[in-house]
XYZ file of C-alpha atoms in Angstrom:
716
model
C -44.596 -28.047 -32.108
C -45.047 -28.787 -35.806
C -43.284 -26.014 -37.627
C -40.535 -23.478 -37.108
C -41.795 -20.375 -35.286
C -42.020 -17.101 -37.184
C -38.707 -15.267 -37.302
C -40.138 -12.165 -35.642
C -41.007 -14.002 -32.432
C -38.489 -12.999 -29.815
C -37.578 -16.254 -28.075
C -34.938 -15.679 -25.412
C -33.260 -19.019 -26.170
C -32.531 -17.865 -29.737
C -30.676 -14.771 -28.656
C -26.891 -14.544 -28.800
C -26.520 -17.347 -31.333
C -24.867 -17.278 -34.729
C -27.080 -18.085 -37.765
C -26.185 -21.810 -37.867
C -26.668 -22.266 -34.129
C -29.974 -20.415 -34.327
C -31.063 -22.675 -37.171
C -30.298 -25.779 -35.106
C -31.799 -24.508 -31.852
C -34.976 -23.287 -33.548
C -35.444 -26.310 -35.812
C -39.005 -27.675 -35.999
C -40.037 -30.985 -34.485
C -38.520 -34.048 -36.092
C -35.033 -35.497 -36.446
C -32.139 -33.026 -36.453
C -28.484 -33.905 -36.956
C -26.063 -31.171 -35.917
C -22.564 -31.594 -37.355
C -20.651 -29.476 -34.870
C -17.105 -28.687 -35.974
C -14.359 -28.336 -33.408
C -14.796 -25.268 -31.217
C -18.123 -24.351 -32.824
C -20.185 -24.170 -29.640
C -21.995 -27.503 -29.702
C -22.599 -27.459 -25.930
C -24.104 -24.007 -26.218
C -26.340 -25.258 -29.017
C -27.634 -28.198 -26.954
C -28.218 -26.019 -23.897
C -30.170 -23.448 -25.888
C -32.144 -26.199 -27.632
C -33.322 -27.492 -24.248
C -34.265 -23.974 -23.136
C -35.970 -23.282 -26.474
C -38.160 -26.397 -26.241
C -39.231 -25.450 -22.716
C -39.871 -21.874 -23.833
C -42.041 -23.202 -26.658
C -44.234 -25.019 -24.140
C -42.801 -28.548 -24.092
C -43.182 -30.120 -20.641
C -39.607 -30.119 -19.194
C -40.205 -33.527 -17.622
C -40.708 -34.987 -21.085
C -37.321 -33.917 -22.445
C -34.410 -36.366 -22.196
C -30.769 -35.289 -22.582
C -28.236 -38.102 -23.018
C -24.500 -37.490 -22.613
C -21.393 -39.619 -22.082
C -20.554 -38.416 -18.588
C -22.679 -37.433 -15.638
C -20.614 -34.283 -15.270
C -21.429 -33.192 -18.826
C -25.147 -33.706 -18.236
C -25.033 -31.750 -14.984
C -23.141 -28.883 -16.610
C -25.542 -28.637 -19.545
C -28.656 -28.757 -17.387
C -27.177 -26.173 -15.018
C -26.588 -23.831 -17.946
C -30.104 -24.532 -19.237
C -31.577 -23.631 -15.838
C -29.692 -20.356 -15.959
C -31.536 -19.581 -19.202
C -34.903 -20.818 -17.939
C -35.555 -22.039 -14.380
C -38.210 -24.429 -15.654
C -35.414 -26.518 -17.184
C -34.782 -27.899 -13.688
C -37.262 -30.696 -14.456
C -35.508 -31.828 -17.641
C -34.200 -35.395 -17.325
C -30.553 -35.937 -18.147
C -27.821 -38.517 -17.702
C -25.715 -41.109 -19.413
C -26.882 -44.051 -21.498
C -25.855 -46.374 -18.681
C -27.747 -44.489 -15.980
C -30.892 -44.386 -18.116
C -30.701 -48.108 -18.839
C -30.243 -48.806 -15.142
C -33.415 -46.908 -14.290
C -35.400 -48.728 -16.960
C -34.143 -52.150 -15.928
C -34.660 -51.533 -12.222
C -38.307 -50.714 -12.885
C -39.024 -53.525 -15.355
C -36.492 -56.285 -14.569
C -39.092 -59.075 -14.131
C -39.942 -58.788 -17.820
C -36.465 -60.231 -18.507
C -36.732 -62.846 -15.743
C -34.331 -60.682 -13.795
C -34.752 -59.844 -10.138
C -35.398 -56.196 -9.370
C -32.754 -56.621 -6.704
C -30.045 -57.238 -9.302
C -26.617 -55.866 -8.475
C -24.371 -53.842 -10.731
C -20.768 -54.972 -10.596
C -17.808 -52.759 -11.420
C -14.559 -53.832 -13.070
C -13.037 -55.037 -9.797
C -16.108 -57.150 -9.015
C -16.041 -58.551 -12.558
C -12.435 -59.636 -12.149
C -13.153 -61.293 -8.825
C -16.132 -63.170 -10.286
C -14.157 -64.310 -13.320
C -11.272 -65.440 -11.143
C -13.655 -67.698 -9.261
C -15.019 -69.089 -12.540
C -11.522 -69.897 -13.788
C -10.671 -71.692 -10.552
C -13.958 -73.591 -10.495
C -13.568 -74.771 -14.085
C -9.925 -75.634 -13.570
C -8.893 -73.649 -16.642
C -5.482 -72.692 -15.321
C -3.109 -75.567 -14.767
C -0.666 -75.386 -11.898
C 2.560 -73.668 -12.828
C 1.227 -72.172 -16.072
C 2.796 -68.718 -15.869
C 1.569 -67.790 -19.351
C -2.141 -68.140 -18.612
C -3.894 -64.819 -19.383
C -4.470 -62.506 -16.481
C -8.043 -62.023 -15.323
C -7.888 -58.334 -16.185
C -6.960 -59.131 -19.781
C -9.812 -61.603 -20.192
C -12.366 -59.133 -18.819
C -11.122 -56.459 -21.219
C -11.448 -58.868 -24.131
C -14.980 -59.870 -23.142
C -16.019 -56.214 -22.906
C -14.340 -55.306 -26.189
C -16.018 -58.229 -27.939
C -19.441 -57.135 -26.716
C -19.003 -53.439 -27.478
C -17.643 -54.113 -30.957
C -20.299 -56.821 -31.375
C -17.847 -59.267 -32.852
C -17.112 -62.863 -31.866
C -14.659 -63.311 -29.026
C -12.322 -65.110 -31.403
C -12.155 -62.083 -33.728
C -11.649 -59.654 -30.854
C -8.855 -61.827 -29.514
C -7.158 -62.034 -32.889
C -7.442 -58.274 -33.491
C -6.569 -56.873 -30.072
C -4.523 -59.538 -28.262
C -3.193 -61.956 -30.846
C -0.407 -63.152 -28.560
C -3.081 -64.780 -26.348
C -4.681 -66.733 -29.206
C -3.265 -70.091 -28.017
C -5.631 -69.728 -25.046
C -8.752 -69.158 -27.159
C -10.525 -72.268 -25.842
C -9.838 -71.425 -22.198
C -10.838 -67.772 -22.666
C -14.066 -68.802 -24.423
C -14.973 -71.193 -21.608
C -14.142 -68.523 -19.044
C -16.387 -66.019 -20.849
C -19.274 -68.494 -20.975
C -18.837 -69.348 -17.309
C -18.676 -65.660 -16.420
C -21.967 -64.990 -18.216
C -23.619 -67.935 -16.496
C -22.360 -66.854 -13.076
C -23.777 -63.371 -13.568
C -27.146 -64.784 -14.555
C -27.306 -67.170 -11.616
C -26.415 -64.419 -9.138
C -28.531 -61.615 -10.691
C -25.483 -59.536 -11.548
C -25.105 -57.031 -14.364
C -21.864 -55.407 -15.485
C -21.740 -52.092 -17.347
C -22.077 -53.688 -20.763
C -25.068 -55.735 -19.611
C -26.952 -52.537 -18.755
C -26.988 -51.456 -22.409
C -27.699 -54.816 -24.000
C -30.327 -55.846 -21.449
C -32.165 -52.539 -21.845
C -32.127 -52.988 -25.614
C -33.485 -56.518 -25.255
C -36.232 -55.262 -22.967
C -37.379 -52.461 -25.295
C -37.107 -54.650 -28.374
C -39.223 -57.469 -26.966
C -41.738 -55.440 -24.968
C -43.548 -53.242 -27.486
C -45.938 -51.780 -24.936
C -43.051 -50.602 -22.750
C -41.172 -49.207 -25.740
C -44.236 -47.238 -26.860
C -44.896 -45.951 -23.343
C -41.342 -44.722 -22.776
C -41.005 -43.242 -26.252
C -44.294 -41.411 -25.846
C -43.234 -40.128 -22.441
C -40.006 -38.549 -23.666
C -41.294 -36.362 -26.454
C -37.846 -34.996 -27.283
C -34.529 -36.818 -27.013
C -31.201 -34.999 -27.347
C -27.831 -36.792 -27.609
C -24.367 -35.302 -27.187
C -21.143 -36.611 -28.810
C -23.080 -38.852 -31.177
C -19.930 -39.803 -33.085
C -18.769 -41.672 -29.991
C -21.814 -43.943 -29.679
C -21.469 -47.640 -30.299
C -23.910 -49.846 -32.178
C -26.149 -50.716 -29.231
C -26.424 -47.071 -28.136
C -27.541 -46.076 -31.617
C -30.199 -48.799 -31.552
C -31.346 -47.669 -28.095
C -31.790 -44.143 -29.419
C -33.982 -45.404 -32.262
C -36.101 -47.366 -29.789
C -36.515 -44.394 -27.464
C -37.543 -42.100 -30.341
C -39.578 -44.677 -32.248
C -42.968 -43.035 -31.599
C -42.120 -39.479 -32.642
C -38.607 -39.125 -34.158
C -38.146 -35.885 -32.239
C -34.452 -36.497 -31.732
C -31.478 -34.165 -32.011
C -28.049 -35.762 -32.284
C -25.012 -33.510 -32.003
C -21.553 -34.665 -32.996
C -18.626 -34.335 -35.361
C -17.559 -37.149 -37.643
C -14.112 -35.520 -37.865
C -13.609 -36.108 -34.126
C -14.514 -39.793 -33.988
C -11.352 -41.266 -32.452
C -12.533 -43.975 -30.054
C -12.965 -47.010 -32.299
C -10.901 -49.071 -29.862
C -13.642 -48.487 -27.270
C -16.365 -49.629 -29.632
C -17.367 -46.220 -31.044
C -18.953 -46.646 -34.461
C -18.335 -43.832 -36.939
C -21.069 -45.173 -39.230
C -23.723 -44.152 -36.686
C -23.462 -40.479 -37.569
C -23.678 -41.190 -41.310
C -26.583 -43.604 -40.932
C -28.638 -41.230 -38.783
C -30.495 -39.713 -41.787
C -31.205 -43.211 -43.084
C -32.884 -44.369 -39.878
C -34.687 -41.080 -39.274
C -36.436 -39.990 -42.463
C -36.462 -36.293 -43.379
C -33.568 -35.505 -41.066
C -32.577 -31.843 -41.023
C -28.781 -31.577 -41.133
C -27.246 -28.399 -39.730
C -23.509 -27.723 -39.846
C -21.795 -25.555 -37.256
C -18.650 -24.274 -38.951
C -17.868 -21.015 -37.134
C -15.038 -21.737 -34.729
C -14.709 -19.670 -31.539
C -11.374 -21.071 -30.443
C -8.645 -20.874 -33.063
C -7.154 -18.365 -35.457
C -8.013 -18.798 -39.114
C -4.424 -19.777 -39.851
C -4.758 -22.802 -37.572
C -8.168 -23.643 -39.024
C -6.839 -23.508 -42.585
C -4.358 -26.251 -41.754
C -6.979 -28.269 -39.832
C -9.388 -28.051 -42.762
C -6.695 -29.277 -45.122
C -5.897 -32.264 -42.903
C -9.522 -33.418 -43.200
C -9.930 -32.469 -46.862
C -8.445 -35.794 -47.996
C -10.681 -37.951 -45.779
C -12.707 -40.368 -47.882
C -15.773 -40.564 -45.599
C -16.904 -37.297 -44.084
C -19.455 -34.513 -43.914
C -17.965 -31.661 -45.917
C -17.398 -28.564 -43.819
C -14.887 -25.730 -43.602
C -14.207 -24.216 -40.224
C -13.887 -20.450 -40.197
C -13.133 -17.857 -37.550
C -13.398 -14.146 -37.055
C -9.874 -14.286 -35.637
C -8.158 -13.527 -38.912
C -4.781 -12.603 -37.455
C -2.286 -14.847 -35.727
C 0.818 -16.724 -36.706
C 0.818 -19.565 -39.183
C 1.323 -23.050 -37.782
C 4.986 -24.027 -37.716
C 6.274 -27.363 -39.024
C 9.731 -28.185 -37.691
C 11.981 -31.072 -38.736
C 14.611 -31.470 -36.014
C 17.332 -34.033 -36.469
C 16.093 -36.555 -33.902
C 14.082 -37.043 -30.739
C 16.534 -35.110 -28.602
C 16.441 -32.196 -31.033
C 12.653 -32.308 -30.919
C 12.619 -32.198 -27.124
C 15.083 -29.317 -27.024
C 13.191 -27.258 -29.595
C 9.937 -27.697 -27.683
C 11.552 -26.960 -24.346
C 13.283 -23.840 -25.669
C 9.987 -22.478 -26.989
C 8.196 -23.356 -23.751
C 10.840 -21.565 -21.697
C 10.494 -18.535 -23.964
C 6.725 -18.497 -23.463
C 7.079 -18.796 -19.709
C 9.650 -15.988 -19.571
C 7.267 -13.870 -21.632
C 4.531 -14.253 -19.042
C 2.473 -17.096 -20.535
C 0.852 -19.113 -17.720
C 2.026 -22.745 -17.768
C -1.559 -23.977 -17.913
C -1.934 -22.253 -21.314
C 0.599 -24.667 -22.876
C 0.038 -28.252 -23.995
C 2.189 -30.858 -25.725
C 0.222 -33.582 -27.517
C 1.336 -36.963 -28.837
C -0.088 -40.226 -30.157
C 1.300 -42.616 -27.521
C 2.547 -42.078 -23.997
C 6.114 -43.137 -24.825
C 6.373 -40.343 -27.408
C 7.047 -37.759 -24.682
C 9.796 -39.535 -22.730
C 12.674 -37.393 -23.995
C 10.713 -34.174 -23.496
C 9.908 -35.148 -19.920
C 13.635 -35.309 -19.230
C 14.221 -31.900 -20.807
C 11.427 -30.317 -18.773
C 12.745 -31.920 -15.619
C 16.234 -30.565 -16.265
C 14.672 -27.113 -16.732
C 12.746 -27.503 -13.478
C 9.504 -26.970 -15.360
C 6.339 -28.241 -13.693
C 4.053 -30.384 -15.829
C 1.222 -32.856 -15.557
C 0.931 -35.850 -17.861
C -2.509 -36.974 -18.955
C -3.188 -40.264 -20.695
C -0.889 -43.250 -20.570
C 1.745 -43.334 -17.851
C 4.604 -41.234 -16.633
C 7.897 -42.596 -17.941
C 9.520 -43.806 -14.730
C 6.191 -44.763 -13.160
C 5.797 -47.650 -15.625
C 6.706 -50.960 -13.957
C 8.570 -52.393 -16.948
C 10.674 -49.223 -17.317
C 11.521 -49.425 -13.618
C 12.428 -53.089 -14.028
C 14.893 -52.427 -16.823
C 16.473 -49.352 -15.284
C 16.931 -51.088 -11.909
C 19.841 -53.022 -13.441
C 21.560 -49.775 -14.418
C 20.770 -48.138 -11.100
C 22.666 -50.754 -9.085
C 25.675 -50.295 -11.355
C 25.555 -46.522 -10.957
C 24.791 -46.813 -7.237
C 25.409 -50.275 -5.661
C 23.793 -49.082 -2.418
C 20.426 -48.686 -4.126
C 18.735 -51.569 -2.283
C 15.306 -50.769 -3.689
C 16.640 -51.486 -7.164
C 18.417 -54.629 -5.929
C 15.132 -55.845 -4.502
C 13.314 -55.114 -7.739
C 15.743 -56.842 -10.096
C 16.135 -59.879 -7.827
C 12.373 -60.364 -7.596
C 12.262 -60.624 -11.374
C 13.991 -64.003 -11.048
C 11.649 -67.021 -11.193
C 10.492 -68.105 -7.745
C 12.127 -65.195 -5.920
C 9.932 -63.210 -3.557
C 10.697 -60.466 -1.037
C 12.214 -62.835 1.574
C 14.623 -64.568 -0.810
C 15.593 -61.223 -2.329
C 16.376 -59.861 1.144
C 18.543 -62.910 1.788
C 20.640 -62.136 -1.291
C 20.931 -58.492 -0.265
C 22.120 -59.526 3.211
C 24.790 -61.653 1.542
C 25.949 -58.651 -0.487
C 26.313 -56.302 2.454
C 27.896 -58.727 4.954
C 31.504 -57.686 5.256
C 31.585 -55.919 1.911
C 31.877 -52.317 0.818
C 29.291 -51.155 -1.753
C 31.831 -51.251 -4.579
C 32.178 -55.011 -3.947
C 28.455 -55.807 -4.168
C 28.446 -56.583 -7.877
C 31.359 -58.990 -7.614
C 29.986 -60.597 -4.444
C 26.726 -61.449 -6.230
C 28.493 -64.383 -7.914
C 28.766 -66.059 -4.518
C 25.178 -65.417 -3.475
C 22.688 -68.271 -2.995
C 21.669 -69.765 -6.330
C 18.087 -68.639 -7.021
C 15.829 -68.501 -10.029
C 17.424 -71.406 -11.794
C 19.829 -70.452 -14.552
C 18.492 -66.890 -14.544
C 20.755 -66.011 -11.611
C 23.829 -66.883 -13.649
C 22.559 -64.687 -16.477
C 22.047 -61.817 -14.034
C 25.598 -62.157 -12.706
C 26.918 -62.156 -16.266
C 24.851 -59.095 -17.184
C 26.001 -57.035 -14.198
C 29.607 -57.964 -14.916
C 29.137 -56.755 -18.484
C 27.547 -53.518 -17.291
C 30.511 -52.941 -14.957
C 32.912 -52.581 -17.886
C 34.207 -48.990 -17.581
C 34.600 -48.819 -21.367
C 30.910 -49.617 -22.050
C 28.761 -46.806 -23.395
C 25.271 -46.132 -21.952
C 23.505 -47.160 -25.164
C 25.436 -50.450 -25.230
C 24.531 -51.016 -21.600
C 20.859 -50.366 -22.249
C 20.943 -52.798 -25.173
C 22.479 -55.451 -22.925
C 19.837 -54.911 -20.254
C 17.040 -55.206 -22.806
C 18.500 -58.421 -24.240
C 18.488 -59.855 -20.712
C 15.147 -58.399 -19.608
C 12.993 -59.129 -22.676
C 12.201 -62.775 -21.753
C 11.479 -61.714 -18.161
C 9.109 -59.029 -19.431
C 7.282 -61.600 -21.541
C 6.856 -63.763 -18.453
C 5.835 -60.983 -16.092
C 3.339 -58.958 -18.130
C 0.282 -60.043 -20.046
C 0.486 -57.050 -22.394
C 4.189 -57.497 -23.082
C 3.960 -56.479 -26.789
C 3.042 -52.922 -25.763
C 5.628 -52.869 -22.997
C 8.388 -54.083 -25.315
C 7.632 -51.164 -27.629
C 8.039 -48.794 -24.690
C 11.325 -50.418 -23.752
C 12.511 -49.935 -27.319
C 12.619 -46.191 -26.617
C 15.325 -46.542 -23.967
C 18.344 -46.943 -26.288
C 17.378 -43.754 -28.070
C 17.368 -41.921 -24.750
C 20.817 -43.280 -23.884
C 22.250 -42.398 -27.284
C 24.626 -39.478 -27.009
C 25.592 -39.913 -23.358
C 29.267 -40.601 -22.703
C 29.036 -42.401 -19.379
C 26.469 -44.122 -17.193
C 26.744 -41.571 -14.399
C 25.645 -38.773 -16.712
C 22.785 -40.856 -18.061
C 21.581 -41.866 -14.598
C 21.827 -38.317 -13.286
C 19.408 -37.041 -15.904
C 17.157 -40.045 -16.412
C 17.068 -42.045 -13.195
C 18.223 -40.144 -10.142
C 16.047 -37.116 -11.011
C 12.780 -38.586 -12.311
C 10.594 -36.466 -14.592
C 7.937 -35.780 -11.953
C 10.356 -34.423 -9.339
C 9.397 -30.820 -9.882
C 5.696 -31.305 -10.626
C 3.820 -28.486 -8.967
C 6.924 -26.506 -8.009
C 6.256 -23.595 -10.378
C 3.648 -21.178 -9.076
C 0.650 -20.496 -11.261
C 0.048 -24.068 -12.451
C 1.640 -26.646 -14.712
C 1.821 -27.164 -18.429
C 0.130 -30.253 -19.869
C 1.568 -33.287 -21.620
C -1.263 -35.356 -23.049
C -2.151 -38.064 -25.499
C -4.425 -36.732 -28.224
C -7.195 -39.075 -27.095
C -7.147 -37.521 -23.626
C -7.025 -33.987 -25.045
C -10.287 -34.243 -26.987
C -12.738 -31.581 -25.849
C -9.998 -29.399 -24.368
C -8.123 -26.361 -25.686
C -4.965 -24.368 -25.006
C -3.567 -21.121 -26.438
C -0.250 -22.812 -27.269
C -0.057 -26.397 -28.545
C 2.839 -28.578 -29.693
C 2.329 -31.877 -31.539
C 5.175 -34.399 -31.317
C 6.237 -37.113 -33.746
C 4.185 -36.157 -36.820
C 5.949 -38.900 -38.767
C 5.023 -42.099 -40.546
C 5.046 -44.919 -38.028
C 4.103 -42.654 -35.120
C 1.175 -40.556 -36.353
C -0.076 -42.641 -38.061
C 1.473 -45.646 -36.252
C 2.679 -48.605 -38.282
C -0.138 -51.018 -37.302
C -2.749 -48.717 -38.881
C -1.052 -48.478 -42.278
C -2.645 -51.669 -43.565
C -6.141 -50.909 -42.232
C -8.064 -48.215 -44.180
C -10.517 -47.610 -41.329
C -7.750 -47.308 -38.765
C -5.812 -44.985 -41.061
C -8.824 -42.693 -41.420
C -9.180 -42.579 -37.656
C -5.532 -41.548 -37.397
C -6.285 -38.678 -39.788
C -9.095 -37.596 -37.497
C -6.698 -37.855 -34.574
C -4.361 -35.403 -36.305
C -7.319 -33.085 -36.908
C -8.306 -33.237 -33.234
C -4.733 -32.444 -32.223
C -4.522 -29.417 -34.511
C -7.878 -27.988 -33.428
C -6.874 -27.977 -29.736
C -4.717 -24.890 -30.440
C -6.148 -21.408 -30.078
C -3.234 -19.050 -30.815
C -0.092 -20.980 -31.687
C 0.443 -24.436 -33.175
C 3.832 -26.083 -33.610
C 4.164 -29.509 -35.217
C 7.393 -31.477 -34.942
C 8.566 -34.344 -37.122
C 12.096 -35.609 -36.338
C 14.095 -36.591 -39.419
C 15.513 -39.736 -37.856
C 15.013 -42.016 -34.901
C 16.697 -44.958 -33.246
C 14.956 -48.307 -33.531
C 16.400 -51.177 -31.599
C 15.988 -53.689 -34.411
C 17.201 -51.428 -37.212
C 19.423 -48.786 -35.634
C 19.148 -45.171 -36.739
C 16.530 -44.867 -39.471
C 15.144 -41.901 -41.423
C 11.596 -40.722 -40.703
C 9.125 -39.637 -43.331
C 6.765 -36.757 -42.648
C 3.270 -37.900 -41.715
C 1.149 -38.457 -44.813
C -1.457 -36.149 -43.300
C 0.933 -33.208 -43.693
C 2.366 -34.037 -47.106
C 1.527 -31.949 -50.162
C 0.036 -29.086 -48.183
C -0.896 -26.031 -50.266
C 1.831 -23.364 -50.211
C 1.688 -20.889 -47.390
C -0.271 -22.958 -44.881
C 2.685 -23.593 -42.574
C 6.048 -22.085 -41.880
C 9.018 -24.427 -42.280
C 12.091 -23.003 -40.556
C 15.433 -24.316 -41.751
C 16.830 -26.699 -39.158
C 20.489 -27.218 -38.346
C 21.273 -30.862 -39.131
C 24.583 -32.285 -37.935
C 26.291 -35.541 -38.827
C 26.126 -38.190 -36.113
C 29.659 -38.548 -34.736
C 31.124 -42.015 -34.689
C 31.030 -43.454 -31.155
C 34.269 -43.446 -29.223
C 34.174 -47.238 -29.160
C 34.281 -47.319 -32.964
C 37.903 -48.298 -33.201
C 39.242 -50.945 -35.514
C 41.309 -52.473 -32.726
C 40.490 -56.004 -31.636
C 38.231 -56.467 -28.624
C 38.255 -59.163 -25.990
C 35.630 -61.463 -24.587
C 37.130 -63.105 -21.531
C 40.394 -64.635 -22.704
C 39.377 -64.664 -26.400
C 40.148 -61.857 -28.823
C 38.280 -61.366 -32.070
C 39.249 -59.131 -34.998
C 36.571 -56.816 -36.389
C 36.122 -57.663 -40.077
C 35.896 -54.133 -41.544
C 38.005 -51.082 -40.774
C 36.269 -47.971 -39.459
C 36.015 -45.528 -42.346
C 36.061 -48.301 -44.940
C 33.368 -48.951 -47.550
C 31.021 -51.962 -47.474
C 28.071 -53.140 -49.544
C 24.716 -54.505 -48.303
C 22.239 -56.418 -50.473
C 19.360 -54.107 -49.504
C 20.909 -50.815 -48.427
C 23.647 -50.635 -51.042
C 27.039 -49.060 -50.395
C 27.915 -47.455 -47.088
C 30.704 -46.276 -44.809
C 31.651 -48.114 -41.611
C 31.205 -45.694 -38.691
C 32.073 -48.048 -35.854
C 31.051 -51.095 -33.858
C 28.615 -51.784 -31.029
C 30.247 -54.495 -28.996
C 31.359 -57.471 -31.075
C 28.034 -58.436 -32.576
C 26.931 -55.204 -34.258
C 28.402 -52.835 -36.846
C 27.386 -49.218 -37.446
C 27.205 -48.250 -41.122
C 26.084 -45.041 -42.810
C 24.434 -45.829 -46.153
C 24.169 -43.096 -48.756
C 20.477 -43.662 -49.410
C 19.254 -45.077 -46.123
C 21.193 -43.220 -43.434
C 22.759 -44.723 -40.318
C 22.072 -48.405 -39.589
C 23.183 -50.706 -36.783
C 23.382 -54.260 -38.142
C 24.071 -57.687 -36.717
C 27.346 -58.821 -38.285
C 26.272 -62.448 -38.283
C 23.297 -61.794 -40.558
C 24.180 -58.602 -42.432
C 26.219 -60.442 -45.096
C 28.313 -57.327 -45.718
C 30.967 -57.363 -48.433
C 33.915 -55.000 -48.930
C 33.115 -52.338 -51.538
């Protein structure tokens, strides 16, 4: 196969394709890079390419199809067999499965036993745990020593990103940096243990296969000559070693087709290397680049917005998606007041779709991080709407959320012994037996309403933490306390326990920071518990006949599509998130993430960007629209006018003195009075949050909740 066949030859594999797909499928021998835009039929193109090669006379057993999942390979080869039964002999699989086959056959060349074992993540953790114990890396009583799971993840990330362990630690788990020496010794011991026991983990499969092919020229030539054509799916998701493996496998002929989309490269945190798709023409001379730009999924109105999102990317293959679906509604950009308004708008539209006959499975809500959907989950639960959440965790299924809310649950319902058990076992040195002993003390001769008071006389456990728990529950029992104040108190108490209990506490603390915003607006704890705790968001999952709608992170939604899509939190700090703002590469990946989110929609796309949000350290703050949606050309999106209401001053915002035990302290500024702040300027006092915090509305910066001790406010 040395040249493109004459156009008048009627190859079955070229039928039913659009001009760009036909150009890619019928390309002559040599390197081909297919830039397949979202929804442009890249799987169809690969399947027809396989069938076309077989139809042209290439031995099916000498074609290799590499994908990222076994399921994808099986689906493609099944579709290829439907086009041409001879495709049954085409070899296909993942990079890891191919490397395993090569190593199993040629292991002695690396001084590796052919009987080597492949260990999964659980095996890796068990092996590393033994190494840590053998080397004595963890001193007795060191509760801060990194968990085995965290160390394994760091080792894998370091290898996939091909950066020193120290750099990976600093970039991805900086809070563990004090243990750099111990982690480095553990990693070295882990590698040695694998070698001594003839063990390979998943990362070893790739790197060992590369080492084998790089050092053994005869084997490289033999394998490359055997597979005359190599096809690779999702090339934008390959890491550095996978790209090098591809070059080794195609070194004798360069008959390689890579299919991917630079605009959908969103897995850098897994080691995916965007540069691979741009460097492909450099490593394979005379590469033919074919762009698939006809989209078979979305209306042109949705594609116009998606194209504009990517237009400002600084490193990309230029392409403009187009569709024959010229009708359809424009995407809608809505700016509700806050997170609750966002959840209600989305829920109202979802209920309207369902009443109109839209199947639930045709609806998806996408977001950057799992915590971004918490408020919506509550709204859907209240509406008895079935949903499934993909990516991240369900709100109340997260251990740290359960920990924090357990303290509120026992106040709302003192007979909730599961929550008593949970909060007591957070105390240092308290296990199930000691917790049960405290619970027995509470119930002996006491009615449930006396449990909180009786805790003060319980056995002293957990050092001084028990006294802090008693003090917290007494504070939460104040009938005048508002739910948001109670949540704040719980978080102040729980934060150090969270740091002790969880290796990845920085992420968990961010999740916990969402709780005060959920409690904001509730008048009493019973109301808050009824909606948030006693009726968890997954209660009605599966209840509605006909399926469930989908809540998903954008990462988990890649490759999928729905007729109706909502995107939450299209604001600065969320999409893109704050940590990416100082990293140009990370910021570009966030742009691609927005593009992926938009292109999941087929018929209707609604993007929401709340105007304000509650942040625990700053109070209520204004939100800026995501930079990816700023300065859009006129007419691309509809922007309905939103009803924006002033935030009412909390009921507790009285200027009267408050008490703490027997002491009484005057609040320094009258509610309704004017104050001045060095940074925020002049503002109006809206109320107080306990004794320590003041709520001020600043003309230019909106509502803020400030610590009185440090705010340095002056009368204006």
